[in-house]
Tab-separated table of C-alpha atoms in Angstrom:
chain	number	residue	atom	x	y	z
A	1	MET	CA	0.000	0.000	0.000
A	2	ALA	CA	1.431	3.360	-1.075
A	3	LYS	CA	2.241	5.755	1.697
A	4	ALA	CA	-0.077	8.782	1.746
A	5	GLU	CA	1.431	12.005	0.472
A	6	LYS	CA	2.389	14.485	3.173
A	7	ILE	CA	0.793	17.930	3.151
A	8	LEU	CA	2.730	20.869	4.561
A	9	LEU	CA	0.617	23.477	6.350
A	10	LYS	CA	2.053	26.982	6.769
A	11	MET	CA	0.569	30.039	8.447
A	12	GLU	CA	2.632	33.167	7.827
A	13	ASP	CA	2.506	36.640	9.411
A	14	ILE	CA	-0.878	36.051	11.072
A	15	ASN	CA	-2.210	39.107	12.920
A	16	ILE	CA	-5.599	39.635	14.549
A	17	GLU	CA	-7.077	42.257	16.870
A	18	PHE	CA	-10.138	42.502	19.080
A	19	PRO	CA	-11.398	45.706	20.722
A	20	GLY	CA	-8.514	46.837	22.915
A	21	VAL	CA	-6.471	43.641	22.408
A	22	LYS	CA	-3.798	42.638	19.876
A	23	ALA	CA	-4.321	38.867	20.102
A	24	LEU	CA	-1.782	37.675	17.487
A	25	THR	CA	1.328	39.415	16.150
A	26	ASP	CA	3.205	38.155	13.047
A	27	VAL	CA	2.670	34.488	13.956
A	28	HIS	CA	4.342	31.766	11.889
A	29	PHE	CA	3.154	28.182	12.342
A	30	GLU	CA	3.844	25.077	10.294
A	31	MET	CA	3.492	21.300	10.428
A	32	GLU	CA	2.941	18.242	8.227
A	33	THR	CA	0.174	15.684	8.079
A	34	GLY	CA	1.005	12.455	9.881
A	35	SER	CA	2.609	14.271	12.821
A	36	ILE	CA	1.459	15.361	16.289
A	37	ARG	CA	2.430	18.883	17.348
A	38	ALA	CA	1.922	20.405	20.778
A	39	LEU	CA	0.688	23.998	20.872
A	40	ILE	CA	1.121	25.527	24.289
A	41	GLY	CA	1.203	28.851	26.093
A	42	ALA	CA	-0.150	30.562	29.184
A	43	ASN	CA	-3.819	31.556	29.177
A	44	GLY	CA	-4.199	34.480	26.803
A	45	ALA	CA	-1.037	33.580	24.835
A	46	GLY	CA	-3.045	33.315	21.605
A	47	LYS	CA	-2.970	29.593	20.871
A	48	SER	CA	-6.762	29.097	20.748
A	49	THR	CA	-7.107	32.302	18.712
A	50	LEU	CA	-4.541	31.008	16.195
A	51	MET	CA	-6.428	27.741	15.845
A	52	LYS	CA	-9.721	29.583	15.383
A	53	VAL	CA	-8.096	31.439	12.495
A	54	LEU	CA	-6.929	28.133	11.012
A	55	SER	CA	-10.348	26.500	11.379
A	56	GLY	CA	-12.255	29.502	9.989
A	57	ALA	CA	-13.937	30.685	13.197
A	58	TYR	CA	-12.240	34.103	12.917
A	59	ASN	CA	-12.077	35.813	9.527
A	60	HIS	CA	-10.781	39.312	10.286
A	61	TYR	CA	-7.111	38.311	10.406
A	62	THR	CA	-4.282	39.395	8.145
A	63	GLY	CA	-1.577	37.076	6.835
A	64	LYS	CA	-1.474	34.013	4.605
A	65	ILE	CA	-2.159	30.273	4.889
A	66	PHE	CA	-0.561	27.723	2.550
A	67	PHE	CA	-1.098	24.031	1.737
A	68	ASN	CA	2.073	22.686	0.045
A	69	ASN	CA	3.105	26.253	-0.831
A	70	GLU	CA	-0.253	26.981	-2.501
A	71	GLU	CA	-2.150	29.813	-0.802
A	72	VAL	CA	-5.627	28.882	0.460
A	73	THR	CA	-8.515	30.985	1.739
A	74	ILE	CA	-10.061	30.193	5.119
A	75	LYS	CA	-12.699	32.701	6.149
A	76	THR	CA	-15.480	30.410	7.435
A	77	PRO	CA	-15.635	27.036	9.267
A	78	LYS	CA	-16.917	25.545	5.988
A	79	ASP	CA	-13.759	26.749	4.209
A	80	GLY	CA	-11.712	24.981	6.875
A	81	LYS	CA	-13.698	21.751	6.667
A	82	ASP	CA	-13.593	21.761	2.856
A	83	LEU	CA	-9.791	21.837	3.136
A	84	GLY	CA	-9.878	19.002	5.700
A	85	ILE	CA	-9.354	21.060	8.871
A	86	ASP	CA	-11.522	20.486	11.942
A	87	ILE	CA	-11.359	21.521	15.591
A	88	VAL	CA	-12.621	19.876	18.782
A	89	TYR	CA	-13.131	22.699	21.269
A	90	GLN	CA	-12.301	22.540	24.970
A	91	GLU	CA	-15.850	23.439	26.057
A	92	VAL	CA	-17.666	20.432	24.626
A	93	ASP	CA	-21.161	21.585	25.584
A	94	THR	CA	-20.940	24.596	23.294
A	95	ALA	CA	-20.282	22.321	20.295
A	96	LEU	CA	-22.922	19.622	20.889
A	97	ILE	CA	-26.704	19.790	20.639
A	98	PRO	CA	-27.899	18.248	23.922
A	99	HIS	CA	-31.431	17.228	22.846
A	100	LEU	CA	-30.179	15.337	19.754
A	101	THR	CA	-28.923	11.756	19.907
A	102	VAL	CA	-25.281	10.721	19.866
A	103	GLY	CA	-25.691	9.477	16.283
A	104	GLU	CA	-27.292	12.728	15.139
A	105	ASN	CA	-24.505	14.779	16.734
A	106	ILE	CA	-21.785	12.653	15.126
A	107	MET	CA	-23.396	12.844	11.684
A	108	LEU	CA	-24.564	16.447	12.047
A	109	ASP	CA	-22.583	17.877	9.115
A	110	MET	CA	-23.839	15.134	6.808
A	111	ILE	CA	-27.458	15.639	7.937
A	112	VAL	CA	-27.233	19.381	7.270
A	113	ASN	CA	-25.673	18.831	3.838
A	114	ASP	CA	-28.205	16.146	2.875
A	115	MET	CA	-31.190	18.261	3.897
A	116	GLY	CA	-30.068	20.832	1.371
A	117	LYS	CA	-30.383	18.196	-1.340
A	118	ARG	CA	-33.419	16.193	-0.198
A	119	GLN	CA	-36.081	16.422	2.484
A	120	ILE	CA	-35.919	12.827	3.782
A	121	VAL	CA	-33.222	11.704	6.234
A	122	ASN	CA	-32.446	7.977	6.462
A	123	TRP	CA	-32.169	7.670	10.243
A	124	ARG	CA	-31.175	4.004	10.088
A	125	ASN	CA	-28.154	4.924	7.971
A	126	ILE	CA	-27.340	7.825	10.296
A	127	HIS	CA	-27.049	5.526	13.317
A	128	SER	CA	-25.342	2.772	11.321
A	129	GLU	CA	-22.620	5.127	10.052
A	130	ALA	CA	-22.214	6.723	13.485
A	131	ASN	CA	-21.742	3.253	14.976
A	132	GLU	CA	-19.079	2.482	12.372
A	133	ILE	CA	-17.140	5.621	13.323
A	134	LEU	CA	-17.357	4.780	17.039
A	135	GLU	CA	-16.262	1.179	16.401
A	136	ARG	CA	-13.334	2.449	14.334
A	137	LEU	CA	-12.277	4.477	17.362
A	138	ASN	CA	-13.047	1.597	19.742
A	139	ILE	CA	-15.576	3.782	21.607
A	140	LYS	CA	-18.626	2.113	23.142
A	141	ILE	CA	-21.520	4.600	23.297
A	142	ASP	CA	-25.155	3.954	22.352
A	143	THR	CA	-25.856	6.204	19.351
A	144	LYS	CA	-29.575	6.433	20.175
A	145	ILE	CA	-29.332	8.125	23.576
A	146	THR	CA	-29.341	11.916	23.770
A	147	VAL	CA	-26.089	13.781	24.342
A	148	SER	CA	-27.565	15.365	27.488
A	149	GLU	CA	-27.387	11.902	29.112
A	150	LEU	CA	-23.616	11.628	28.629
A	151	GLY	CA	-20.786	12.554	30.948
A	152	LEU	CA	-18.039	14.954	29.887
A	153	SER	CA	-15.623	12.243	28.756
A	154	ASP	CA	-18.166	10.610	26.443
A	155	LYS	CA	-19.126	14.016	25.011
A	156	GLN	CA	-15.453	14.553	24.170
A	157	MET	CA	-15.347	11.242	22.305
A	158	VAL	CA	-18.536	12.138	20.388
A	159	LEU	CA	-16.898	15.351	19.184
A	160	ILE	CA	-13.775	13.530	18.025
A	161	ALA	CA	-15.967	11.000	16.199
A	162	ARG	CA	-17.827	13.847	14.476
A	163	ALA	CA	-14.559	15.466	13.436
A	164	ILE	CA	-13.353	12.417	11.475
A	165	VAL	CA	-16.630	11.464	9.763
A	166	ASN	CA	-15.297	13.135	6.611
A	167	GLU	CA	-11.724	12.898	5.383
A	168	ARG	CA	-9.535	15.155	7.505
A	169	LYS	CA	-6.008	16.420	6.930
A	170	PHE	CA	-5.547	18.368	10.166
A	171	LEU	CA	-7.377	17.889	13.471
A	172	ILE	CA	-7.087	20.433	16.293
A	173	LEU	CA	-7.697	19.124	19.813
A	174	ASP	CA	-8.145	21.936	22.368
A	175	GLU	CA	-7.521	20.591	25.903
A	176	PRO	CA	-8.918	17.160	24.907
A	177	THR	CA	-7.902	15.376	28.120
A	178	ALA	CA	-9.298	17.964	30.566
A	179	PRO	CA	-12.461	15.926	31.335
A	180	LEU	CA	-10.847	12.485	30.984
A	181	SER	CA	-9.642	9.951	33.518
A	182	ASN	CA	-6.211	8.312	33.181
A	183	ARG	CA	-7.748	5.294	31.453
A	184	GLU	CA	-9.755	7.476	29.078
A	185	THR	CA	-6.680	9.589	28.352
A	186	LYS	CA	-4.702	6.482	27.366
A	187	GLU	CA	-7.538	5.503	25.035
A	188	LEU	CA	-7.536	8.982	23.500
A	189	PHE	CA	-3.773	8.737	22.945
A	190	ARG	CA	-4.304	5.429	21.127
A	191	ILE	CA	-6.830	7.148	18.860
A	192	VAL	CA	-4.560	10.157	18.240
A	193	ARG	CA	-1.574	7.958	17.340
A	194	ASP	CA	-3.740	5.939	14.958
A	195	LEU	CA	-4.994	9.115	13.265
A	196	ALA	CA	-1.422	10.357	12.745
A	197	GLU	CA	0.356	7.108	11.869
A	198	ASN	CA	-2.284	5.185	9.918
A	199	GLN	CA	-4.607	7.884	8.573
A	200	ASN	CA	-1.996	10.582	7.789
A	201	ILE	CA	-3.819	13.233	9.818
A	202	GLY	CA	-1.836	16.062	11.342
A	203	VAL	CA	-2.913	16.507	14.977
A	204	ILE	CA	-2.459	19.817	16.793
A	205	PHE	CA	-2.619	19.041	20.507
A	206	ILE	CA	-3.329	21.927	22.918
A	207	SER	CA	-2.903	21.030	26.583
A	208	HIS	CA	-1.600	22.451	29.848
A	209	ARG	CA	-0.739	18.978	31.135
A	210	LEU	CA	2.936	18.973	30.237
A	211	PRO	CA	3.673	15.266	30.878
A	212	GLU	CA	0.995	14.421	28.297
A	213	LEU	CA	2.681	16.552	25.657
A	214	PHE	CA	6.006	14.794	26.164
A	215	GLU	CA	4.230	11.442	25.897
A	216	ILE	CA	2.155	12.032	22.761
A	217	CYS	CA	3.786	14.853	20.730
A	218	GLU	CA	6.823	14.933	18.437
A	219	ASP	CA	7.130	18.701	18.051
A	220	ILE	CA	6.106	21.732	20.090
A	221	THR	CA	5.198	25.359	19.366
A	222	ILE	CA	5.216	27.658	22.408
A	223	MET	CA	3.375	30.995	22.390
A	224	LYS	CA	3.481	33.996	24.702
A	225	ASP	CA	1.599	37.309	24.443
A	226	GLY	CA	0.275	36.559	20.962
A	227	LYS	CA	3.677	35.603	19.505
A	228	VAL	CA	5.534	32.351	18.834
A	229	VAL	CA	8.452	31.955	21.243
A	230	THR	CA	9.846	28.738	19.751
A	231	SER	CA	8.987	25.800	17.480
A	232	GLN	CA	11.170	22.683	17.714
A	233	PRO	CA	11.190	18.941	18.472
A	234	ILE	CA	9.778	18.458	21.966
A	235	SER	CA	12.634	16.074	22.826
A	236	ASN	CA	14.981	19.083	22.789
A	237	LEU	CA	13.301	20.559	25.868
A	238	THR	CA	12.650	19.674	29.497
A	239	THR	CA	9.383	20.317	31.316
A	240	GLN	CA	10.996	23.147	33.274
A	241	GLN	CA	12.289	24.775	30.077
A	242	VAL	CA	8.801	24.631	28.549
A	243	VAL	CA	7.331	26.359	31.624
A	244	GLU	CA	10.035	29.049	31.526
A	245	LEU	CA	9.438	29.691	27.805
A	246	MET	CA	5.679	29.899	28.400
A	247	LEU	CA	5.977	32.401	31.225
A	248	GLY	CA	9.127	34.228	30.198
A	249	LYS	CA	10.648	33.615	33.605
A	250	THR	CA	11.636	30.844	35.980
A	251	PHE	CA	8.606	29.493	37.795
A	252	GLU	CA	8.205	26.863	40.491
A	253	GLU	CA	4.987	25.081	39.584
A	254	GLU	CA	4.493	23.361	42.901
A	255	PHE	CA	2.344	25.381	45.271
A	256	THR	CA	3.688	25.497	48.827
A	257	ARG	CA	0.909	25.097	51.355
A	258	ALA	CA	1.269	27.666	54.111
A	259	ASP	CA	0.508	26.857	57.738
A	260	ARG	CA	-3.003	28.049	58.495
A	261	GLN	CA	-4.931	28.580	61.670
A	262	ILE	CA	-7.648	25.955	61.480
A	263	GLY	CA	-10.363	26.334	64.081
A	264	ASN	CA	-11.666	23.489	66.213
A	265	GLU	CA	-15.255	24.476	65.544
A	266	ILE	CA	-17.023	22.560	62.786
A	267	LEU	CA	-18.277	25.180	60.346
A	268	PHE	CA	-20.044	22.931	57.847
A	269	GLU	CA	-21.087	19.292	57.750
A	270	ILE	CA	-23.141	16.842	55.735
A	271	ASN	CA	-24.403	13.576	57.159
A	272	SER	CA	-25.530	10.463	55.276
A	273	LEU	CA	-26.282	12.497	52.138
A	274	ASN	CA	-27.985	10.764	49.192
A	275	ASP	CA	-29.255	12.296	45.958
A	276	LYS	CA	-32.389	11.185	44.113
A	277	GLU	CA	-30.453	9.796	41.123
A	278	GLY	CA	-28.211	7.469	43.107
A	279	LYS	CA	-24.987	9.311	42.233
A	280	VAL	CA	-24.287	10.378	45.834
A	281	ASN	CA	-24.434	7.485	48.269
A	282	ASP	CA	-24.422	7.989	52.046
A	283	VAL	CA	-21.736	10.704	52.043
A	284	SER	CA	-20.686	12.353	55.317
A	285	LEU	CA	-17.982	14.976	55.756
A	286	HIS	CA	-17.182	18.126	57.725
A	287	VAL	CA	-15.194	21.337	57.276
A	288	ARG	CA	-13.711	23.502	60.041
A	289	LYS	CA	-13.148	27.241	59.912
A	290	GLY	CA	-10.058	28.059	57.877
A	291	GLU	CA	-9.784	24.519	56.494
A	292	ILE	CA	-9.424	23.378	52.872
A	293	VAL	CA	-10.952	19.930	52.493
A	294	GLY	CA	-10.191	17.935	49.349
A	295	ILE	CA	-12.620	15.655	47.550
A	296	ALA	CA	-10.365	13.299	45.578
A	297	GLY	CA	-11.342	10.644	43.071
A	298	LEU	CA	-11.113	9.675	39.444
A	299	VAL	CA	-13.452	11.019	36.769
A	300	GLY	CA	-16.905	9.531	37.388
A	301	ALA	CA	-16.339	8.895	41.106
A	302	GLY	CA	-19.190	11.246	42.061
A	303	LYS	CA	-17.279	14.417	42.998
A	304	THR	CA	-19.241	16.751	40.720
A	305	GLU	CA	-22.546	15.164	41.692
A	306	LEU	CA	-21.705	15.648	45.383
A	307	CYS	CA	-20.836	19.331	44.856
A	308	LYS	CA	-24.052	19.942	42.939
A	309	THR	CA	-26.165	18.107	45.517
A	310	ILE	CA	-24.740	20.194	48.367
A	311	PHE	CA	-25.473	23.336	46.329
A	312	GLY	CA	-29.046	22.356	45.453
A	313	ALA	CA	-28.433	21.755	41.737
A	314	ARG	CA	-29.373	18.087	42.314
A	315	GLN	CA	-32.228	16.955	44.523
A	316	ILE	CA	-31.460	15.543	47.961
A	317	GLU	CA	-33.125	12.209	48.689
A	318	SER	CA	-32.046	11.982	52.325
A	319	GLY	CA	-29.442	13.195	54.792
A	320	SER	CA	-28.666	16.586	56.290
A	321	VAL	CA	-26.600	19.676	55.435
A	322	LYS	CA	-25.608	21.935	58.347
A	323	LEU	CA	-23.853	25.292	58.728
A	324	TYR	CA	-22.782	26.255	62.265
A	325	GLY	CA	-24.810	23.269	63.479
A	326	LYS	CA	-28.035	24.575	61.940
A	327	SER	CA	-29.775	22.412	59.330
A	328	LEU	CA	-30.073	24.056	55.912
A	329	ASN	CA	-33.079	23.645	53.649
A	330	ILE	CA	-31.566	23.618	50.159
A	331	LYS	CA	-33.919	22.744	47.315
A	332	ALA	CA	-32.348	24.959	44.645
A	333	PRO	CA	-29.075	26.885	44.144
A	334	HIS	CA	-30.609	30.220	45.170
A	335	HIS	CA	-31.428	28.664	48.561
A	336	ALA	CA	-27.754	27.692	48.920
A	337	VAL	CA	-26.560	31.210	48.041
A	338	LYS	CA	-28.924	32.829	50.565
A	339	GLN	CA	-27.661	30.478	53.277
A	340	GLY	CA	-23.958	31.167	52.733
A	341	LEU	CA	-22.798	28.614	50.147
A	342	ALA	CA	-20.928	29.269	46.881
A	343	LEU	CA	-20.068	26.870	44.036
A	344	VAL	CA	-17.507	27.360	41.274
A	345	PRO	CA	-18.598	24.565	38.885
A	346	GLU	CA	-16.490	22.336	36.659
A	347	GLU	CA	-18.134	23.420	33.401
A	348	ARG	CA	-17.452	27.129	33.707
A	349	ARG	CA	-18.780	28.264	30.308
A	350	LYS	CA	-22.013	26.328	30.748
A	351	GLU	CA	-22.651	26.898	34.446
A	352	GLY	CA	-20.056	29.258	35.938
A	353	VAL	CA	-20.206	32.414	33.840
A	354	LEU	CA	-22.525	34.262	31.464
A	355	VAL	CA	-20.263	34.168	28.416
A	356	ASP	CA	-22.140	36.784	26.371
A	357	GLU	CA	-22.307	39.298	29.224
A	358	PRO	CA	-19.582	41.762	30.253
A	359	VAL	CA	-17.108	41.040	33.019
A	360	TYR	CA	-18.679	43.473	35.483
A	361	THR	CA	-22.184	41.942	35.322
A	362	ASN	CA	-20.661	38.493	35.854
A	363	LEU	CA	-18.678	39.634	38.884
A	364	THR	CA	-21.748	41.176	40.553
A	365	ALA	CA	-24.262	38.490	39.528
A	366	ALA	CA	-24.185	36.607	42.857
A	367	SER	CA	-24.579	39.718	45.034
A	368	LEU	CA	-26.966	42.025	43.144
A	369	ASN	CA	-28.687	43.142	46.343
A	370	LYS	CA	-25.556	45.185	47.114
A	371	TYR	CA	-26.003	47.240	43.950
A	372	THR	CA	-29.709	48.044	44.082
A	373	LYS	CA	-31.507	50.977	45.570
A	374	THR	CA	-34.438	50.431	47.932
A	375	THR	CA	-36.678	50.410	44.836
A	376	GLY	CA	-34.768	47.439	43.424
A	377	VAL	CA	-33.111	49.449	40.630
A	378	LEU	CA	-29.539	48.474	39.790
A	379	GLN	CA	-26.777	51.049	40.119
A	380	PRO	CA	-24.495	50.286	37.132
A	381	MET	CA	-21.788	52.744	38.196
A	382	LEU	CA	-21.474	51.071	41.610
A	383	GLU	CA	-21.394	47.661	39.891
A	384	ARG	CA	-18.626	48.741	37.565
A	385	ASN	CA	-16.544	50.421	40.264
A	386	THR	CA	-16.730	47.287	42.407
A	387	ALA	CA	-15.867	45.113	39.406
A	388	GLN	CA	-12.838	47.266	38.570
A	389	LYS	CA	-11.445	46.698	42.077
A	390	MET	CA	-12.026	42.944	41.799
A	391	ILE	CA	-10.403	42.830	38.349
A	392	GLY	CA	-7.346	44.512	39.845
A	393	SER	CA	-7.152	42.307	42.929
A	394	LEU	CA	-7.571	39.071	40.939
A	395	GLY	CA	-5.304	40.138	38.077
A	396	ILE	CA	-7.990	39.460	35.455
A	397	LYS	CA	-6.529	40.267	32.041
A	398	THR	CA	-9.184	42.304	30.244
A	399	PRO	CA	-9.050	45.688	28.491
A	400	ASN	CA	-11.892	46.931	30.730
A	401	GLU	CA	-14.828	45.751	32.841
A	402	ARG	CA	-17.178	45.984	29.830
A	403	GLN	CA	-15.393	43.254	27.857
A	404	LYS	CA	-17.512	40.170	27.081
A	405	VAL	CA	-16.412	37.159	29.112
A	406	SER	CA	-16.422	35.008	25.955
A	407	LEU	CA	-13.425	37.025	24.683
A	408	LEU	CA	-11.287	36.242	27.760
A	409	SER	CA	-8.881	33.315	28.004
A	410	GLY	CA	-9.927	30.205	29.924
A	411	GLY	CA	-7.887	31.128	32.998
A	412	ASN	CA	-9.347	34.637	33.132
A	413	GLN	CA	-12.875	33.256	32.709
A	414	GLN	CA	-12.172	31.058	35.715
A	415	LYS	CA	-11.022	34.073	37.730
A	416	VAL	CA	-14.330	35.780	36.893
A	417	ALA	CA	-16.218	32.651	38.034
A	418	VAL	CA	-14.318	32.777	41.346
A	419	GLY	CA	-14.514	36.550	41.708
A	420	LYS	CA	-18.308	36.735	41.678
A	421	TRP	CA	-18.416	34.524	44.772
A	422	LEU	CA	-15.733	36.510	46.572
A	423	LEU	CA	-18.083	39.501	46.377
A	424	SER	CA	-20.938	37.429	47.833
A	425	ASN	CA	-19.033	36.888	51.115
A	426	ALA	CA	-20.119	33.256	51.501
A	427	GLU	CA	-19.119	31.016	54.426
A	428	ILE	CA	-18.470	27.820	52.420
A	429	TYR	CA	-16.784	27.852	49.028
A	430	ILE	CA	-17.053	24.726	46.869
A	431	PHE	CA	-14.571	24.436	43.979
A	432	ASP	CA	-15.140	21.677	41.390
A	433	GLU	CA	-12.026	21.150	39.195
A	434	PRO	CA	-11.201	24.887	39.418
A	435	THR	CA	-7.934	24.686	37.458
A	436	LYS	CA	-9.217	22.642	34.514
A	437	GLY	CA	-7.749	24.074	31.329
A	438	VAL	CA	-5.691	26.836	32.970
A	439	ASP	CA	-1.942	27.299	32.732
A	440	VAL	CA	0.551	26.899	35.560
A	441	GLY	CA	0.676	30.642	36.274
A	442	ALA	CA	-3.102	31.018	36.505
A	443	LYS	CA	-3.234	27.831	38.586
A	444	LYS	CA	-0.951	29.319	41.220
A	445	GLU	CA	-3.036	32.509	41.288
A	446	ILE	CA	-6.204	30.447	41.845
A	447	PHE	CA	-4.448	28.502	44.613
A	448	ASP	CA	-3.476	31.783	46.241
A	449	LEU	CA	-7.095	33.000	46.086
A	450	ILE	CA	-8.330	29.794	47.704
A	451	SER	CA	-5.633	29.946	50.377
A	452	ASP	CA	-6.643	33.554	51.134
A	453	LEU	CA	-10.240	32.413	51.692
A	454	ALA	CA	-9.046	29.853	54.237
A	455	ASN	CA	-6.887	32.490	55.925
A	456	ASP	CA	-10.061	34.578	56.292
A	457	GLN	CA	-11.543	31.627	58.225
A	458	LYS	CA	-13.872	30.548	55.422
A	459	GLY	CA	-14.444	26.871	54.785
A	460	VAL	CA	-13.331	25.440	51.418
A	461	ILE	CA	-14.258	22.211	49.647
A	462	TYR	CA	-11.849	21.480	46.780
A	463	ALA	CA	-12.895	18.668	44.407
A	464	SER	CA	-10.352	17.501	41.838
A	465	SER	CA	-9.122	14.436	39.988
A	466	GLU	CA	-5.645	16.049	39.878
A	467	LEU	CA	-4.019	14.390	42.874
A	468	SER	CA	-0.980	16.676	42.812
A	469	GLU	CA	-3.333	19.630	43.366
A	470	ILE	CA	-5.180	17.870	46.162
A	471	MET	CA	-1.863	17.137	47.885
A	472	ALA	CA	-0.609	20.702	47.374
A	473	ILE	CA	-3.495	22.763	48.719
A	474	THR	CA	-5.677	20.739	51.103
A	475	ASP	CA	-5.523	20.035	54.833
A	476	ARG	CA	-7.663	16.885	54.805
A	477	ILE	CA	-8.894	14.614	52.010
A	478	TYR	CA	-12.059	12.588	51.500
A	479	VAL	CA	-11.515	9.994	48.764
A	480	MET	CA	-14.525	9.062	46.615
A	481	TYR	CA	-15.011	5.844	44.681
A	482	ASP	CA	-18.215	4.610	43.069
A	483	ASN	CA	-20.248	7.625	44.301
A	484	ARG	CA	-19.338	7.261	47.980
A	485	VAL	CA	-16.591	8.361	50.368
A	486	VAL	CA	-14.299	5.417	51.021
A	487	LYS	CA	-11.512	7.037	53.051
A	488	GLU	CA	-10.661	10.138	55.071
A	489	LEU	CA	-6.973	11.124	55.164
A	490	GLU	CA	-4.795	13.858	56.678
A	491	THR	CA	-2.944	15.426	53.745
A	492	ARG	CA	0.392	15.785	55.538
A	493	GLU	CA	0.289	12.121	56.564
A	494	THR	CA	-0.549	10.560	53.192
A	495	THR	CA	0.886	10.253	49.682
A	496	GLU	CA	-0.441	10.493	46.135
A	497	GLU	CA	0.010	6.739	45.871
A	498	GLU	CA	-2.231	6.098	48.878
A	499	VAL	CA	-4.915	8.475	47.587
A	500	MET	CA	-4.784	6.765	44.170
A	501	TYR	CA	-5.051	3.362	45.861
A	502	TYR	CA	-8.360	4.287	47.477
A	503	SER	CA	-9.504	6.163	44.349
A	504	THR	CA	-9.234	2.940	42.357
A	505	GLY	CA	-11.241	0.848	44.807
A	506	GLY	CA	-8.578	-0.363	47.225
A	507	ASN	CA	-9.630	-0.885	50.810
């Protein structure tokens, strides 16, 4: 069998601006089909913007794009797809249609194209072809269930399946492993290697998980402040060198947990908590004043479901939730907010921020009563002044408080999601995977914010599948497995290996 011809992709002198922001400056990027290239940079470095130019999502750029030295035009997503370029975005829920089935989402482009030619859709063929794609990727998902029934990891796989329905030359994966467990990540790597080696697809792999990049990628392009810092074989660099090139300075990634004054008084507790869907089973835990309590576990262990149940986003079947020893009646999130609870959710674009609203309205959304007159009329100037102070204290990178949140980087969106709760002055802060998709610099800033809350004698619940984070920032750890707490550990007296042991079902 003849080896497929390589295609060389070149982007030259790419520039793009948004109101008040020069996002890309004279960027050069190139790679061949059949290879896997890492694209990395701190939040706001321009990597996602560059890929949106390549895939046709942004059309107001200047510069040129070449396939094998022949200039091509990419001004719409259709232009990109016609050339064989597709992108799987980090925020999977914005790219899927939740009320359609898995099969319909995978075959969406084909359905849309066919409906322009004929009025009848052969649904049997739709599901049959979707099944073939999933089998080719060794993914086991029922094509006839709706996407809204899937977890994050399965949604990610559905998007990858959709991307390769038609012949592709270049596939962009934006933080593809963020919602995946270790096992699911290994399976994704198998798929990516197969796409590159056997199907001659060039894979652009965007991730902040540096060990993954060294495992899966051959080459690396590092960006900073809208410019390319370096492009070279990844084997030429160490992890520390990559971090230094990303940030422009030496940086110690590991967060050092400071000694905190943890009170003896129990601030918050849940006892024998169960949700109505059976995803939270007989969970009990407590948090003292000034304490950061970790909820550790692999993807699917029940961490997110527990956080949402505490916050009233899932219905409680039985059990109690108490603050200062007083039972709370939480039937919906607004009940939780009124009674002193705050939740920064895992899916920030879907649940944590209002992406089409400006930064200042997002920051004040959880505490609007502070910005209303006795008549209930909002005072926009007070809102904006307060937001400006919060933007400064959190280091949110935005040209001004009126900027739409959708135009911020992932790390800055996360700071907005945290900042709105800081203004609410809650007693218990619940963080669900708060550093997902943010760079090492933004991660440290978020850790500092959380540590400051504990120093102010607030209680913090920190749920994460990143064990290094759990070990770095928490005081105590509850390990979840199969939707229940299986072990309580003192952070200083345990190891990542022990936490992983209980996370995988050891007892």
